[in-house]
mmCIF file with all atom_site columns, C-alpha atoms in Angstrom:
data_model
loop_
_atom_site.group_PDB
_atom_site.id
_atom_site.type_symbol
_atom_site.label_atom_id
_atom_site.label_alt_id
_atom_site.label_comp_id
_atom_site.label_asym_id
_atom_site.label_entity_id
_atom_site.label_seq_id
_atom_site.pdbx_PDB_ins_code
_atom_site.Cartn_x
_atom_site.Cartn_y
_atom_site.Cartn_z
_atom_site.occupancy
_atom_site.B_iso_or_equiv
_atom_site.pdbx_formal_charge
_atom_site.auth_seq_id
_atom_site.auth_comp_id
_atom_site.auth_asym_id
_atom_site.auth_atom_id
_atom_site.pdbx_PDB_model_num
ATOM 1   C CA . UNK A 1 1   ? 70.761  61.589  126.841 1.00 43.00 ? 1   UNK A CA 1
ATOM 2   C CA . UNK A 1 2   ? 72.906  62.507  123.861 1.00 45.00 ? 2   UNK A CA 1
ATOM 3   C CA . UNK A 1 3   ? 72.745  65.556  122.040 1.00 42.00 ? 3   UNK A CA 1
ATOM 4   C CA . UNK A 1 4   ? 72.994  65.356  118.560 1.00 44.00 ? 4   UNK A CA 1
ATOM 5   C CA . UNK A 1 5   ? 75.477  68.101  117.544 1.00 42.00 ? 5   UNK A CA 1
ATOM 6   C CA . UNK A 1 6   ? 74.316  69.479  113.509 1.00 43.00 ? 6   UNK A CA 1
ATOM 7   C CA . UNK A 1 7   ? 76.301  71.597  111.316 1.00 48.00 ? 7   UNK A CA 1
ATOM 8   C CA . UNK A 1 8   ? 73.381  73.730  110.538 1.00 47.00 ? 8   UNK A CA 1
ATOM 9   C CA . UNK A 1 9   ? 74.117  76.481  107.931 1.00 47.00 ? 9   UNK A CA 1
ATOM 10  C CA . UNK A 1 10  ? 74.681  80.325  109.474 1.00 40.00 ? 10  UNK A CA 1
ATOM 11  C CA . UNK A 1 11  ? 72.009  82.284  107.913 1.00 43.00 ? 11  UNK A CA 1
ATOM 12  C CA . UNK A 1 12  ? 74.131  84.385  105.460 1.00 42.00 ? 12  UNK A CA 1
ATOM 13  C CA . UNK A 1 13  ? 73.728  88.420  107.156 1.00 42.00 ? 13  UNK A CA 1
ATOM 14  C CA . UNK A 1 14  ? 72.354  91.122  104.717 1.00 45.00 ? 14  UNK A CA 1
ATOM 15  C CA . UNK A 1 15  ? 75.175  92.602  102.398 1.00 50.00 ? 15  UNK A CA 1
ATOM 16  C CA . UNK A 1 16  ? 75.878  95.862  104.098 1.00 83.00 ? 16  UNK A CA 1
ATOM 17  C CA . UNK A 1 17  ? 75.186  98.609  102.366 1.00 94.00 ? 17  UNK A CA 1
ATOM 18  C CA . UNK A 1 18  ? 78.173  100.660 100.811 1.00 97.00 ? 18  UNK A CA 1
ATOM 19  C CA . UNK A 1 19  ? 79.071  103.917 103.283 1.00 98.00 ? 19  UNK A CA 1
ATOM 20  C CA . UNK A 1 20  ? 78.418  107.171 101.326 1.00 98.00 ? 20  UNK A CA 1
ATOM 21  C CA . UNK A 1 21  ? 81.930  109.209 101.500 1.00 98.00 ? 21  UNK A CA 1
ATOM 22  C CA . UNK A 1 22  ? 81.640  113.036 100.414 1.00 98.00 ? 22  UNK A CA 1
ATOM 23  C CA . UNK A 1 23  ? 85.124  114.216 99.711  1.00 98.00 ? 23  UNK A CA 1
ATOM 24  C CA . UNK A 1 24  ? 85.761  117.912 100.151 1.00 98.00 ? 24  UNK A CA 1
ATOM 25  C CA . UNK A 1 25  ? 88.349  119.760 97.898  1.00 98.00 ? 25  UNK A CA 1
ATOM 26  C CA . UNK A 1 26  ? 88.739  122.719 100.667 1.00 98.00 ? 26  UNK A CA 1
ATOM 27  C CA . UNK A 1 27  ? 91.027  125.211 98.053  1.00 96.00 ? 27  UNK A CA 1
ATOM 28  C CA . UNK A 1 28  ? 89.295  127.954 95.559  1.00 95.00 ? 28  UNK A CA 1
ATOM 29  C CA . UNK A 1 29  ? 92.787  129.795 94.678  1.00 94.00 ? 29  UNK A CA 1
ATOM 30  C CA . UNK A 1 30  ? 93.710  130.353 91.454  1.00 94.00 ? 30  UNK A CA 1
ATOM 31  C CA . UNK A 1 31  ? 96.531  128.103 89.996  1.00 93.00 ? 31  UNK A CA 1
ATOM 32  C CA . UNK A 1 32  ? 95.513  125.549 93.080  1.00 96.00 ? 32  UNK A CA 1
ATOM 33  C CA . UNK A 1 33  ? 96.707  122.057 93.123  1.00 97.00 ? 33  UNK A CA 1
ATOM 34  C CA . UNK A 1 34  ? 94.110  120.582 95.221  1.00 97.00 ? 34  UNK A CA 1
ATOM 35  C CA . UNK A 1 35  ? 92.393  118.818 91.782  1.00 97.00 ? 35  UNK A CA 1
ATOM 36  C CA . UNK A 1 36  ? 95.310  116.590 91.106  1.00 98.00 ? 36  UNK A CA 1
ATOM 37  C CA . UNK A 1 37  ? 95.377  115.286 94.732  1.00 98.00 ? 37  UNK A CA 1
ATOM 38  C CA . UNK A 1 38  ? 91.868  114.885 94.487  1.00 98.00 ? 38  UNK A CA 1
ATOM 39  C CA . UNK A 1 39  ? 91.983  112.560 91.743  1.00 98.00 ? 39  UNK A CA 1
ATOM 40  C CA . UNK A 1 40  ? 94.089  110.678 93.690  1.00 98.00 ? 40  UNK A CA 1
ATOM 41  C CA . UNK A 1 41  ? 92.068  110.218 96.170  1.00 98.00 ? 41  UNK A CA 1
ATOM 42  C CA . UNK A 1 42  ? 89.066  109.415 94.246  1.00 98.00 ? 42  UNK A CA 1
ATOM 43  C CA . UNK A 1 43  ? 90.677  106.483 92.880  1.00 98.00 ? 43  UNK A CA 1
ATOM 44  C CA . UNK A 1 44  ? 91.549  105.405 96.045  1.00 98.00 ? 44  UNK A CA 1
ATOM 45  C CA . UNK A 1 45  ? 87.436  105.947 96.969  1.00 98.00 ? 45  UNK A CA 1
ATOM 46  C CA . UNK A 1 46  ? 86.457  104.040 94.192  1.00 97.00 ? 46  UNK A CA 1
ATOM 47  C CA . UNK A 1 47  ? 88.781  101.233 94.226  1.00 97.00 ? 47  UNK A CA 1
ATOM 48  C CA . UNK A 1 48  ? 86.733  99.633  97.460  1.00 97.00 ? 48  UNK A CA 1
ATOM 49  C CA . UNK A 1 49  ? 83.368  97.993  97.570  1.00 97.00 ? 49  UNK A CA 1
ATOM 50  C CA . UNK A 1 50  ? 83.020  99.420  101.178 1.00 97.00 ? 50  UNK A CA 1
ATOM 51  C CA . UNK A 1 51  ? 82.918  103.022 99.925  1.00 98.00 ? 51  UNK A CA 1
ATOM 52  C CA . UNK A 1 52  ? 80.534  106.013 97.141  1.00 98.00 ? 52  UNK A CA 1
ATOM 53  C CA . UNK A 1 53  ? 82.359  108.893 97.047  1.00 98.00 ? 53  UNK A CA 1
ATOM 54  C CA . UNK A 1 54  ? 81.153  111.828 95.605  1.00 98.00 ? 54  UNK A CA 1
ATOM 55  C CA . UNK A 1 55  ? 82.541  115.448 95.527  1.00 98.00 ? 55  UNK A CA 1
ATOM 56  C CA . UNK A 1 56  ? 81.968  119.057 96.939  1.00 98.00 ? 56  UNK A CA 1
ATOM 57  C CA . UNK A 1 57  ? 84.616  121.540 95.403  1.00 98.00 ? 57  UNK A CA 1
ATOM 58  C CA . UNK A 1 58  ? 84.911  124.730 97.172  1.00 98.00 ? 58  UNK A CA 1
ATOM 59  C CA . UNK A 1 59  ? 85.909  126.426 94.359  1.00 97.00 ? 59  UNK A CA 1
ATOM 60  C CA . UNK A 1 60  ? 82.409  124.965 93.040  1.00 96.00 ? 60  UNK A CA 1
ATOM 61  C CA . UNK A 1 61  ? 80.369  127.340 95.696  1.00 96.00 ? 61  UNK A CA 1
ATOM 62  C CA . UNK A 1 62  ? 79.494  130.260 96.420  1.00 94.00 ? 62  UNK A CA 1
ATOM 63  C CA . UNK A 1 63  ? 78.694  131.061 99.423  1.00 95.00 ? 63  UNK A CA 1
ATOM 64  C CA . UNK A 1 64  ? 79.026  134.741 101.622 1.00 95.00 ? 64  UNK A CA 1
ATOM 65  C CA . UNK A 1 65  ? 81.177  135.652 104.179 1.00 95.00 ? 65  UNK A CA 1
ATOM 66  C CA . UNK A 1 66  ? 77.697  136.822 105.818 1.00 96.00 ? 66  UNK A CA 1
ATOM 67  C CA . UNK A 1 67  ? 75.977  134.421 106.787 1.00 95.00 ? 67  UNK A CA 1
ATOM 68  C CA . UNK A 1 68  ? 72.852  135.904 104.986 1.00 95.00 ? 68  UNK A CA 1
ATOM 69  C CA . UNK A 1 69  ? 70.284  133.307 104.080 1.00 94.00 ? 69  UNK A CA 1
ATOM 70  C CA . UNK A 1 70  ? 70.719  135.271 100.253 1.00 95.00 ? 70  UNK A CA 1
ATOM 71  C CA . UNK A 1 71  ? 68.481  134.111 97.334  1.00 96.00 ? 71  UNK A CA 1
ATOM 72  C CA . UNK A 1 72  ? 72.187  133.354 96.230  1.00 95.00 ? 72  UNK A CA 1
ATOM 73  C CA . UNK A 1 73  ? 73.256  131.171 98.945  1.00 96.00 ? 73  UNK A CA 1
ATOM 74  C CA . UNK A 1 74  ? 70.321  129.333 99.168  1.00 97.00 ? 74  UNK A CA 1
ATOM 75  C CA . UNK A 1 75  ? 70.686  128.479 95.781  1.00 96.00 ? 75  UNK A CA 1
ATOM 76  C CA . UNK A 1 76  ? 74.453  127.361 96.436  1.00 96.00 ? 76  UNK A CA 1
ATOM 77  C CA . UNK A 1 77  ? 73.714  125.673 99.748  1.00 97.00 ? 77  UNK A CA 1
ATOM 78  C CA . UNK A 1 78  ? 70.960  123.559 97.565  1.00 97.00 ? 78  UNK A CA 1
ATOM 79  C CA . UNK A 1 79  ? 73.758  121.996 95.890  1.00 96.00 ? 79  UNK A CA 1
ATOM 80  C CA . UNK A 1 80  ? 76.520  121.396 97.938  1.00 97.00 ? 80  UNK A CA 1
ATOM 81  C CA . UNK A 1 81  ? 74.284  120.828 101.498 1.00 98.00 ? 81  UNK A CA 1
ATOM 82  C CA . UNK A 1 82  ? 72.651  117.637 100.513 1.00 98.00 ? 82  UNK A CA 1
ATOM 83  C CA . UNK A 1 83  ? 76.041  115.801 99.678  1.00 98.00 ? 83  UNK A CA 1
ATOM 84  C CA . UNK A 1 84  ? 77.152  117.202 103.487 1.00 98.00 ? 84  UNK A CA 1
ATOM 85  C CA . UNK A 1 85  ? 73.394  115.866 104.828 1.00 98.00 ? 85  UNK A CA 1
ATOM 86  C CA . UNK A 1 86  ? 73.630  112.463 103.258 1.00 98.00 ? 86  UNK A CA 1
ATOM 87  C CA . UNK A 1 87  ? 77.042  111.664 103.438 1.00 98.00 ? 87  UNK A CA 1
ATOM 88  C CA . UNK A 1 88  ? 77.825  108.697 105.995 1.00 98.00 ? 88  UNK A CA 1
ATOM 89  C CA . UNK A 1 89  ? 81.740  109.733 106.835 1.00 98.00 ? 89  UNK A CA 1
ATOM 90  C CA . UNK A 1 90  ? 83.831  112.223 104.901 1.00 99.00 ? 90  UNK A CA 1
ATOM 91  C CA . UNK A 1 91  ? 87.355  113.270 103.475 1.00 98.00 ? 91  UNK A CA 1
ATOM 92  C CA . UNK A 1 92  ? 88.577  116.711 103.675 1.00 98.00 ? 92  UNK A CA 1
ATOM 93  C CA . UNK A 1 93  ? 91.845  117.654 101.780 1.00 98.00 ? 93  UNK A CA 1
ATOM 94  C CA . UNK A 1 94  ? 93.328  120.647 102.565 1.00 98.00 ? 94  UNK A CA 1
ATOM 95  C CA . UNK A 1 95  ? 96.219  122.726 101.048 1.00 97.00 ? 95  UNK A CA 1
ATOM 96  C CA . UNK A 1 96  ? 97.864  124.925 103.762 1.00 96.00 ? 96  UNK A CA 1
ATOM 97  C CA . UNK A 1 97  ? 97.682  128.668 104.069 1.00 95.00 ? 97  UNK A CA 1
ATOM 98  C CA . UNK A 1 98  ? 99.868  130.962 106.219 1.00 95.00 ? 98  UNK A CA 1
ATOM 99  C CA . UNK A 1 99  ? 100.085 127.332 108.832 1.00 96.00 ? 99  UNK A CA 1
ATOM 100 C CA . UNK A 1 100 ? 96.474  127.066 108.594 1.00 97.00 ? 100 UNK A CA 1
ATOM 101 C CA . UNK A 1 101 ? 93.639  125.875 106.114 1.00 98.00 ? 101 UNK A CA 1
ATOM 102 C CA . UNK A 1 102 ? 92.001  128.290 103.766 1.00 97.00 ? 102 UNK A CA 1
ATOM 103 C CA . UNK A 1 103 ? 88.801  130.557 104.525 1.00 97.00 ? 103 UNK A CA 1
ATOM 104 C CA . UNK A 1 104 ? 86.830  129.066 101.775 1.00 97.00 ? 104 UNK A CA 1
ATOM 105 C CA . UNK A 1 105 ? 86.769  125.710 103.586 1.00 98.00 ? 105 UNK A CA 1
ATOM 106 C CA . UNK A 1 106 ? 86.668  126.863 106.733 1.00 98.00 ? 106 UNK A CA 1
ATOM 107 C CA . UNK A 1 107 ? 83.079  129.376 105.203 1.00 98.00 ? 107 UNK A CA 1
ATOM 108 C CA . UNK A 1 108 ? 81.972  126.311 104.114 1.00 98.00 ? 108 UNK A CA 1
ATOM 109 C CA . UNK A 1 109 ? 81.947  124.000 107.559 1.00 98.00 ? 109 UNK A CA 1
ATOM 110 C CA . UNK A 1 110 ? 80.281  126.885 109.117 1.00 98.00 ? 110 UNK A CA 1
ATOM 111 C CA . UNK A 1 111 ? 77.899  127.084 107.316 1.00 98.00 ? 111 UNK A CA 1
ATOM 112 C CA . UNK A 1 112 ? 76.529  123.514 108.337 1.00 98.00 ? 112 UNK A CA 1
ATOM 113 C CA . UNK A 1 113 ? 76.273  122.078 111.760 1.00 97.00 ? 113 UNK A CA 1
ATOM 114 C CA . UNK A 1 114 ? 74.010  118.891 111.503 1.00 97.00 ? 114 UNK A CA 1
ATOM 115 C CA . UNK A 1 115 ? 75.268  117.633 108.688 1.00 98.00 ? 115 UNK A CA 1
ATOM 116 C CA . UNK A 1 116 ? 79.083  116.855 110.475 1.00 98.00 ? 116 UNK A CA 1
ATOM 117 C CA . UNK A 1 117 ? 77.601  115.688 113.598 1.00 98.00 ? 117 UNK A CA 1
ATOM 118 C CA . UNK A 1 118 ? 78.526  112.386 114.652 1.00 98.00 ? 118 UNK A CA 1
ATOM 119 C CA . UNK A 1 119 ? 80.041  112.087 111.752 1.00 98.00 ? 119 UNK A CA 1
ATOM 120 C CA . UNK A 1 120 ? 83.296  110.845 110.734 1.00 98.00 ? 120 UNK A CA 1
ATOM 121 C CA . UNK A 1 121 ? 86.116  112.840 108.995 1.00 99.00 ? 121 UNK A CA 1
ATOM 122 C CA . UNK A 1 122 ? 89.515  112.064 107.209 1.00 99.00 ? 122 UNK A CA 1
ATOM 123 C CA . UNK A 1 123 ? 92.076  114.535 107.062 1.00 98.00 ? 123 UNK A CA 1
ATOM 124 C CA . UNK A 1 124 ? 94.320  114.790 103.672 1.00 98.00 ? 124 UNK A CA 1
ATOM 125 C CA . UNK A 1 125 ? 96.907  117.608 103.428 1.00 98.00 ? 125 UNK A CA 1
ATOM 126 C CA . UNK A 1 126 ? 99.163  119.084 100.890 1.00 97.00 ? 126 UNK A CA 1
ATOM 127 C CA . UNK A 1 127 ? 101.787 121.355 100.824 1.00 95.00 ? 127 UNK A CA 1
ATOM 128 C CA . UNK A 1 128 ? 105.811 122.283 101.121 1.00 93.00 ? 128 UNK A CA 1
ATOM 129 C CA . UNK A 1 129 ? 108.389 121.181 103.844 1.00 91.00 ? 129 UNK A CA 1
ATOM 130 C CA . UNK A 1 130 ? 105.107 120.847 106.161 1.00 92.00 ? 130 UNK A CA 1
ATOM 131 C CA . UNK A 1 131 ? 102.979 118.921 104.135 1.00 94.00 ? 131 UNK A CA 1
ATOM 132 C CA . UNK A 1 132 ? 99.844  120.222 105.591 1.00 95.00 ? 132 UNK A CA 1
ATOM 133 C CA . UNK A 1 133 ? 100.148 119.702 108.898 1.00 96.00 ? 133 UNK A CA 1
ATOM 134 C CA . UNK A 1 134 ? 99.595  122.782 110.303 1.00 97.00 ? 134 UNK A CA 1
ATOM 135 C CA . UNK A 1 135 ? 95.949  122.808 108.580 1.00 98.00 ? 135 UNK A CA 1
ATOM 136 C CA . UNK A 1 136 ? 94.826  119.636 109.594 1.00 98.00 ? 136 UNK A CA 1
ATOM 137 C CA . UNK A 1 137 ? 95.606  120.398 113.594 1.00 98.00 ? 137 UNK A CA 1
ATOM 138 C CA . UNK A 1 138 ? 93.200  123.377 113.225 1.00 98.00 ? 138 UNK A CA 1
ATOM 139 C CA . UNK A 1 139 ? 90.770  121.313 111.135 1.00 98.00 ? 139 UNK A CA 1
ATOM 140 C CA . UNK A 1 140 ? 91.040  118.485 114.080 1.00 98.00 ? 140 UNK A CA 1
ATOM 141 C CA . UNK A 1 141 ? 89.335  121.478 116.446 1.00 98.00 ? 141 UNK A CA 1
ATOM 142 C CA . UNK A 1 142 ? 86.609  122.872 114.575 1.00 98.00 ? 142 UNK A CA 1
ATOM 143 C CA . UNK A 1 143 ? 85.277  119.224 113.706 1.00 98.00 ? 143 UNK A CA 1
ATOM 144 C CA . UNK A 1 144 ? 85.599  118.822 117.669 1.00 98.00 ? 144 UNK A CA 1
ATOM 145 C CA . UNK A 1 145 ? 83.708  121.850 118.327 1.00 98.00 ? 145 UNK A CA 1
ATOM 146 C CA . UNK A 1 146 ? 80.944  120.062 115.449 1.00 98.00 ? 146 UNK A CA 1
ATOM 147 C CA . UNK A 1 147 ? 80.584  116.815 116.891 1.00 98.00 ? 147 UNK A CA 1
ATOM 148 C CA . UNK A 1 148 ? 82.641  115.167 114.605 1.00 98.00 ? 148 UNK A CA 1
ATOM 149 C CA . UNK A 1 149 ? 84.963  112.544 114.437 1.00 98.00 ? 149 UNK A CA 1
ATOM 150 C CA . UNK A 1 150 ? 88.655  113.335 112.902 1.00 98.00 ? 150 UNK A CA 1
ATOM 151 C CA . UNK A 1 151 ? 90.455  109.674 112.199 1.00 98.00 ? 151 UNK A CA 1
ATOM 152 C CA . UNK A 1 152 ? 93.695  109.516 113.713 1.00 98.00 ? 152 UNK A CA 1
ATOM 153 C CA . UNK A 1 153 ? 95.418  108.639 110.636 1.00 98.00 ? 153 UNK A CA 1
ATOM 154 C CA . UNK A 1 154 ? 96.368  110.931 107.827 1.00 98.00 ? 154 UNK A CA 1
ATOM 155 C CA . UNK A 1 155 ? 97.966  111.714 104.155 1.00 98.00 ? 155 UNK A CA 1
ATOM 156 C CA . UNK A 1 156 ? 99.921  114.150 103.298 1.00 98.00 ? 156 UNK A CA 1
ATOM 157 C CA . UNK A 1 157 ? 101.773 115.268 100.405 1.00 97.00 ? 157 UNK A CA 1
ATOM 158 C CA . UNK A 1 158 ? 104.764 117.370 101.702 1.00 96.00 ? 158 UNK A CA 1
ATOM 159 C CA . UNK A 1 159 ? 106.578 118.981 98.153  1.00 94.00 ? 159 UNK A CA 1
ATOM 160 C CA . UNK A 1 160 ? 103.052 118.091 96.600  1.00 95.00 ? 160 UNK A CA 1
ATOM 161 C CA . UNK A 1 161 ? 104.106 119.483 93.378  1.00 94.00 ? 161 UNK A CA 1
ATOM 162 C CA . UNK A 1 162 ? 107.173 117.539 93.087  1.00 96.00 ? 162 UNK A CA 1
ATOM 163 C CA . UNK A 1 163 ? 106.060 114.414 94.137  1.00 96.00 ? 163 UNK A CA 1
ATOM 164 C CA . UNK A 1 164 ? 103.578 113.999 91.046  1.00 97.00 ? 164 UNK A CA 1
ATOM 165 C CA . UNK A 1 165 ? 104.284 114.245 87.309  1.00 97.00 ? 165 UNK A CA 1
ATOM 166 C CA . UNK A 1 166 ? 102.713 116.544 85.008  1.00 95.00 ? 166 UNK A CA 1
ATOM 167 C CA . UNK A 1 167 ? 100.449 113.857 84.262  1.00 96.00 ? 167 UNK A CA 1
ATOM 168 C CA . UNK A 1 168 ? 99.128  113.817 88.102  1.00 95.00 ? 168 UNK A CA 1
ATOM 169 C CA . UNK A 1 169 ? 100.551 110.390 88.872  1.00 97.00 ? 169 UNK A CA 1
ATOM 170 C CA . UNK A 1 170 ? 102.679 109.644 92.082  1.00 97.00 ? 170 UNK A CA 1
ATOM 171 C CA . UNK A 1 171 ? 106.945 109.112 91.339  1.00 97.00 ? 171 UNK A CA 1
ATOM 172 C CA . UNK A 1 172 ? 107.126 106.874 94.270  1.00 97.00 ? 172 UNK A CA 1
ATOM 173 C CA . UNK A 1 173 ? 103.270 105.108 95.384  1.00 97.00 ? 173 UNK A CA 1
ATOM 174 C CA . UNK A 1 174 ? 103.812 102.939 97.405  1.00 97.00 ? 174 UNK A CA 1
ATOM 175 C CA . UNK A 1 175 ? 104.022 105.123 100.480 1.00 97.00 ? 175 UNK A CA 1
ATOM 176 C CA . UNK A 1 176 ? 101.129 107.325 100.029 1.00 98.00 ? 176 UNK A CA 1
ATOM 177 C CA . UNK A 1 177 ? 98.835  104.352 98.887  1.00 98.00 ? 177 UNK A CA 1
ATOM 178 C CA . UNK A 1 178 ? 99.993  102.825 101.853 1.00 98.00 ? 178 UNK A CA 1
ATOM 179 C CA . UNK A 1 179 ? 98.916  105.582 104.033 1.00 98.00 ? 179 UNK A CA 1
ATOM 180 C CA . UNK A 1 180 ? 95.633  106.171 102.450 1.00 98.00 ? 180 UNK A CA 1
ATOM 181 C CA . UNK A 1 181 ? 94.317  102.645 102.629 1.00 98.00 ? 181 UNK A CA 1
ATOM 182 C CA . UNK A 1 182 ? 94.931  102.635 106.901 1.00 98.00 ? 182 UNK A CA 1
ATOM 183 C CA . UNK A 1 183 ? 93.428  106.272 106.856 1.00 98.00 ? 183 UNK A CA 1
ATOM 184 C CA . UNK A 1 184 ? 90.368  104.846 105.155 1.00 98.00 ? 184 UNK A CA 1
ATOM 185 C CA . UNK A 1 185 ? 90.578  101.504 106.688 1.00 98.00 ? 185 UNK A CA 1
ATOM 186 C CA . UNK A 1 186 ? 89.781  103.736 110.146 1.00 98.00 ? 186 UNK A CA 1
ATOM 187 C CA . UNK A 1 187 ? 87.129  106.292 107.883 1.00 98.00 ? 187 UNK A CA 1
ATOM 188 C CA . UNK A 1 188 ? 85.127  102.487 106.963 1.00 98.00 ? 188 UNK A CA 1
ATOM 189 C CA . UNK A 1 189 ? 85.337  101.937 110.725 1.00 98.00 ? 189 UNK A CA 1
ATOM 190 C CA . UNK A 1 190 ? 84.187  104.690 112.458 1.00 98.00 ? 190 UNK A CA 1
ATOM 191 C CA . UNK A 1 191 ? 81.262  104.640 109.666 1.00 98.00 ? 191 UNK A CA 1
ATOM 192 C CA . UNK A 1 192 ? 79.729  101.950 109.776 1.00 98.00 ? 192 UNK A CA 1
ATOM 193 C CA . UNK A 1 193 ? 79.874  102.507 114.045 1.00 97.00 ? 193 UNK A CA 1
ATOM 194 C CA . UNK A 1 194 ? 78.311  105.492 114.056 1.00 98.00 ? 194 UNK A CA 1
ATOM 195 C CA . UNK A 1 195 ? 75.758  104.815 111.432 1.00 97.00 ? 195 UNK A CA 1
ATOM 196 C CA . UNK A 1 196 ? 74.500  102.180 113.109 1.00 97.00 ? 196 UNK A CA 1
ATOM 197 C CA . UNK A 1 197 ? 74.674  104.184 116.313 1.00 97.00 ? 197 UNK A CA 1
ATOM 198 C CA . UNK A 1 198 ? 72.704  106.960 114.707 1.00 96.00 ? 198 UNK A CA 1
ATOM 199 C CA . UNK A 1 199 ? 70.516  105.032 113.284 1.00 95.00 ? 199 UNK A CA 1
ATOM 200 C CA . UNK A 1 200 ? 69.934  102.848 116.825 1.00 95.00 ? 200 UNK A CA 1
ATOM 201 C CA . UNK A 1 201 ? 69.608  106.400 119.047 1.00 95.00 ? 201 UNK A CA 1
ATOM 202 C CA . UNK A 1 202 ? 70.003  109.711 117.614 1.00 92.00 ? 202 UNK A CA 1
ATOM 203 C CA . UNK A 1 203 ? 72.734  111.646 118.610 1.00 94.00 ? 203 UNK A CA 1
ATOM 204 C CA . UNK A 1 204 ? 71.834  114.720 120.802 1.00 89.00 ? 204 UNK A CA 1
ATOM 205 C CA . UNK A 1 205 ? 74.672  116.515 121.313 1.00 81.00 ? 205 UNK A CA 1
#
C-alpha cells in the first residue's frame, strides 16, 4: 500500500512574549558615571524585540541598612520590589569601589530574596584599569547564594570616563557593542529557559 506524503503546513507557533528585564543601576555616589553607561545599555535593550526593559536605580531607593520594616522602608520597597518581582531577568550595572561593588547595591539586593530566585543575571561593570571586574566576581558569589544564575559573558568598561564623549557616545563602539550582544543573547536564552521551567515546576530551592 502506498502512503501518500502530504506537505501540510505546520501550525504556526504562538509568539513568545518578550522577556521582562530589569536594569539595576548600582551606584548612588555623588558625581557617578553610572547613568552614562546605563543609557548605553538601555539603547541595546530597547533595540531588541525579545526584551522589554525597566529600570531600578539605587540612587532613587532610600532603604535603611537596619532592615527594619519602617513606614519609610515600606514606601521605598513599594516602588522597587514589584519591578524585581515581575522581571524574568536582570542586568546589574556596577562600578568598583575598593575592589568590590557599592554598599547601596548590596543593601538593595539584601532587602530581597524570592525576587531573584531562579532568574538569570547579566553583569556590566565600569571602572579604572580593572574595569570593575572584581566587583563582578563578588556579585557572582552573592547571586549564587540567592539562587540566581549569572550568565557567563559580561561587558566591562576599563577607564570608562575616557571611553565616552561628553554626549555619552562611545568613541569606539565595536568591542562593547559585540560584547553586549553576546551577553544579552545569553541572558535571553537563560531568561526564556528559566521562565518556562518556573511555569512548569515552581522552584523549591
